[in-house]
Amino acid sequence: MAPLLKNIVIAGGGTAGWMTAAALSSLLGPDKLSITLIESEEIGSIGVGEATIPDIINFNHLLGIDEADFIRETNATFKLGIEFIDWGRKGDRYIHPFSGHGVDMNGYDFHQYWLRSRAAGNPHPIDEYSLCAVAARQGRFTHPDPNPRAILSHIRYAYHFDASLYARYLRGYAEKRGVRRVEGKIRLVGQAPETGRITHLDLEDGRSVQGEFFFDCSGFRSLLLGQTLGVGHIDWSHWLPCNSAQAVPSAHSGPLTPYTRATAKTSGWQWRIPTQARTGNGHIYCRDFISDDEATAVLLFGLDGEALAAPRTIRFTAGHRQTFWEKNCIAIGLSAGFLEPLESTSIYLIQEGISRFISLFPDSTLPDVLRNEYNRHMRTEFEQVRDFIILHFKATERDDSPFWDYCRNMTIPDSLTHKIALFRQGGRAFRYEDELFSRPSWVAVFLGQNIVPDSCDPVIASLPANEVMASVESMRTAIVQAARQMPTHEDILKCYRKAGAA
Ligand SMILES: Cc1cc2nc3c(=O)[nH]c(=O)nc-3n(C[C@H](O)[C@H](O)[C@H](O)COP(=O)(O)OP(=O)(O)OC[C@H]3O[C@@H](n4cnc5c(N)ncnc54)[C@H](O)[C@@H]3O)c2cc1C
């Protein structure tokens, strides 16, 4: 048998670097695998990336992280979904919740019954049938009930947290498990002349770190995969035209909401993410349509609390590297690719990169078949997330700015055109190939952005309207009542703070 990999080097200590270090060190102790992480305090990390999706819970479980400890150390709050304001039309408001809508019946999706009831006059939007959405609007939170028959078992949640504190937390975790941290700036990436494989990283102070396998977690620089191995970037900015962000923290202005808010603006959109210590805000925009100064004005005008710092500008291009694993190097995080943070998917893509590597863990011969499979999988993941995000921009009736005119009229990937056409035809929605976003997520965004089919499934259309109305209404009532019994998000967070102080 070929020997195991023994010496891994991670270049970069942002969220991607420390998540990689923590996961690998929890899997293989220092007796089996030597892990070195190089980071530069002078360069620092990007410092944004505060909203997550429920998959983060699996990652934390894998590491055996105690939730209460994590919440305290990262200033985390709970998140039940994302509220979208002004996307389909100005004045629109809907929640993409983490829980599904209603309960499927007789093998048919709940939304088919909802479409039937809507045609018969039901005035309630679909998010009133989602426990997470209803609880979010009421500012409530509770953990899922372990009894699968209980309504509260439908709760699915994620976190908002301080990204720098999360990286610091994982650093402590990884260092306890033997990860060696090297502070310094990488000056040169050494390669074997005959194979092109990376052999070592030279630091500015003259030290050199040797390795067998390298993770490029250097952020947008993509120091190893992009700059050294020359792997090109696939540019998706014709579909996701936003290319700049300005981020600023602000003071709280009221109770901490258990959801992220994404408000469409004239040339982009603004996020609002409450963590325990402050609210994270950012304006994502396209510079072809708005200047930086105008974007700053929009951002500051949209804050609901006092700005706590000057806005920081970040540039990006939507897309990903042509390959994610090349020779003996995998890029994880921003060095691998970046899509709009609209659905909080970047940390998920980091997690997916790490877990796919673990499930394909190579021996020291680095078989091509493993690399090809990794690249295939990550490409598919990025493309599926891409389509879901494009949907928010494409499915709009807004015609109040050149930016929205562009988005409304742009051509979109065939895969997304197909999904939209299928939904228009009787509300058909499916989850393909283990894709991240499940059917209820697609349904939430289709309907939230006003893609409403003319009719529902013909079988459901043939059911008596009054019976459908009654069963749909009984679900709505049960959900509203269940949400009312939940504690407020503020009270839950107080319990964590008190437990920490005790
Ligand atoms: C505007 C914006 C908003 C976002 N919002 C979200 C969100 O809400 N949810 C979400 O999931 N994701 C979000 N993301 C993405 C998220 O921020 C990143 O995926 C995550 O922070 C990982 O970043 P990273 O570790 O890849 O890069 P970085 O944080 O940039 O880390 C790079 C590391 O490499 C080191 N480094 C670089 N060059 C060198 C060198 N020469 N020598 C030594 N060290 C070096 C740096 O010091 C740093 O430690 C957002 C991104 C942007 C741009």
Short mmCIF file of C-alpha atoms and ligand atoms in Angstrom, two decimals, residues 11-17 38-41 43-52 163 184-187 217-221 223 245 271 273 284 314 316 332-335 338 341 344-348 350, ligand 1:
data_model
loop_
_atom_site.label_atom_id
_atom_site.label_comp_id
_atom_site.label_asym_id
_atom_site.label_seq_id
_atom_site.Cartn_x
_atom_site.Cartn_y
_atom_site.Cartn_z
CA ALA A 11 -1.62 28.74 3.46
CA GLY A 12 -3.92 31.28 5.11
CA GLY A 13 -5.72 31.61 8.42
CA GLY A 14 -9.11 33.13 7.64
CA THR A 15 -12.33 31.18 8.09
CA ALA A 16 -11.29 28.76 5.33
CA GLY A 17 -7.83 28.06 6.73
CA ILE A 38 0.77 29.91 7.87
CA GLU A 39 -0.98 33.24 8.26
CA SER A 40 -0.01 36.86 8.27
CA GLU A 41 -1.50 39.22 10.83
CA ILE A 43 -2.32 40.97 5.74
CA GLY A 44 -5.23 39.89 7.95
CA SER A 45 -8.40 38.12 6.84
CA ILE A 46 -11.37 39.48 4.95
CA GLY A 47 -13.37 39.92 8.16
CA VAL A 48 -16.83 39.40 6.63
CA GLY A 49 -18.83 36.18 6.38
CA GLU A 50 -21.19 36.38 9.31
CA ALA A 51 -24.31 34.60 8.09
CA THR A 52 -24.54 30.84 7.73
CA ALA A 163 -16.31 35.80 11.48
CA GLY A 184 4.65 35.22 8.56
CA LYS A 185 4.20 36.40 5.00
CA ILE A 186 4.62 33.89 2.20
CA ARG A 187 7.09 35.33 -0.30
CA CYS A 217 -6.68 29.34 1.85
CA SER A 218 -5.05 32.65 0.93
CA GLY A 219 -8.32 34.38 0.05
CA PHE A 220 -8.93 36.30 -3.18
CA ARG A 221 -5.15 36.30 -3.86
CA LEU A 223 -1.53 32.51 -4.05
CA ALA A 245 -19.06 45.48 -1.37
CA TRP A 271 -27.41 42.92 4.09
CA ILE A 273 -26.87 40.53 10.09
CA ILE A 284 -23.21 44.72 -2.50
CA ILE A 314 -14.04 44.91 -0.99
CA PHE A 316 -14.61 40.69 -6.23
CA ILE A 332 -10.68 26.27 -0.20
CA GLY A 333 -12.61 29.46 0.47
CA LEU A 334 -12.25 32.67 -1.51
CA SER A 335 -9.16 31.33 -3.31
CA PHE A 338 -16.88 33.43 -4.70
CA PRO A 341 -23.26 36.29 -0.26
CA SER A 344 -24.92 32.86 2.83
CA THR A 345 -23.36 29.98 0.92
CA SER A 346 -19.59 30.65 1.03
CA ILE A 347 -18.91 29.05 4.40
CA TYR A 348 -21.04 26.11 3.27
CA ILE A 350 -15.75 25.78 2.39
C1 LIG B 1 -18.68 41.10 0.97
C2 LIG B 1 -18.65 39.67 1.43
C3 LIG B 1 -19.64 39.20 2.27
C4 LIG B 1 -19.63 37.86 2.68
N1 LIG B 1 -20.63 37.38 3.47
C5 LIG B 1 -20.68 36.05 3.75
C6 LIG B 1 -21.72 35.50 4.52
O1 LIG B 1 -22.58 36.19 5.03
N2 LIG B 1 -21.73 34.16 4.72
C7 LIG B 1 -20.77 33.36 4.21
O2 LIG B 1 -20.85 32.13 4.36
N3 LIG B 1 -19.73 33.86 3.55
C8 LIG B 1 -19.67 35.18 3.29
N4 LIG B 1 -18.62 35.69 2.60
C9 LIG B 1 -17.50 34.82 2.25
C10 LIG B 1 -16.61 34.65 3.47
O3 LIG B 1 -16.17 35.90 3.93
C11 LIG B 1 -15.40 33.80 3.11
O4 LIG B 1 -15.82 32.65 2.45
C12 LIG B 1 -14.68 33.37 4.35
O5 LIG B 1 -14.40 34.47 5.16
C13 LIG B 1 -13.39 32.68 4.00
O6 LIG B 1 -12.43 33.58 3.58
P1 LIG B 1 -10.99 32.99 3.34
O7 LIG B 1 -10.51 32.34 4.58
O8 LIG B 1 -11.02 32.19 2.09
O9 LIG B 1 -10.11 34.29 3.00
P2 LIG B 1 -9.52 35.44 3.98
O10 LIG B 1 -10.39 35.71 5.12
O11 LIG B 1 -9.16 36.57 3.08
O12 LIG B 1 -8.18 34.78 4.56
C14 LIG B 1 -7.01 34.72 3.80
C15 LIG B 1 -5.87 34.33 4.70
O13 LIG B 1 -4.70 34.18 3.92
C16 LIG B 1 -3.64 34.87 4.53
N5 LIG B 1 -2.69 35.27 3.51
C17 LIG B 1 -2.94 35.82 2.30
N6 LIG B 1 -1.78 36.05 1.64
C18 LIG B 1 -0.79 35.63 2.46
C19 LIG B 1 0.62 35.61 2.38
N7 LIG B 1 1.29 36.08 1.31
N8 LIG B 1 1.32 35.10 3.42
C20 LIG B 1 0.71 34.63 4.53
N9 LIG B 1 -0.63 34.62 4.66
C21 LIG B 1 -1.36 35.12 3.65
C22 LIG B 1 -4.32 36.06 5.22
O14 LIG B 1 -3.50 36.59 6.24
C23 LIG B 1 -5.56 35.37 5.77
O15 LIG B 1 -5.22 34.74 6.98
C24 LIG B 1 -18.60 37.02 2.23
C25 LIG B 1 -17.58 37.52 1.42
C26 LIG B 1 -17.60 38.83 1.01
C27 LIG B 1 -16.51 39.34 0.11
#
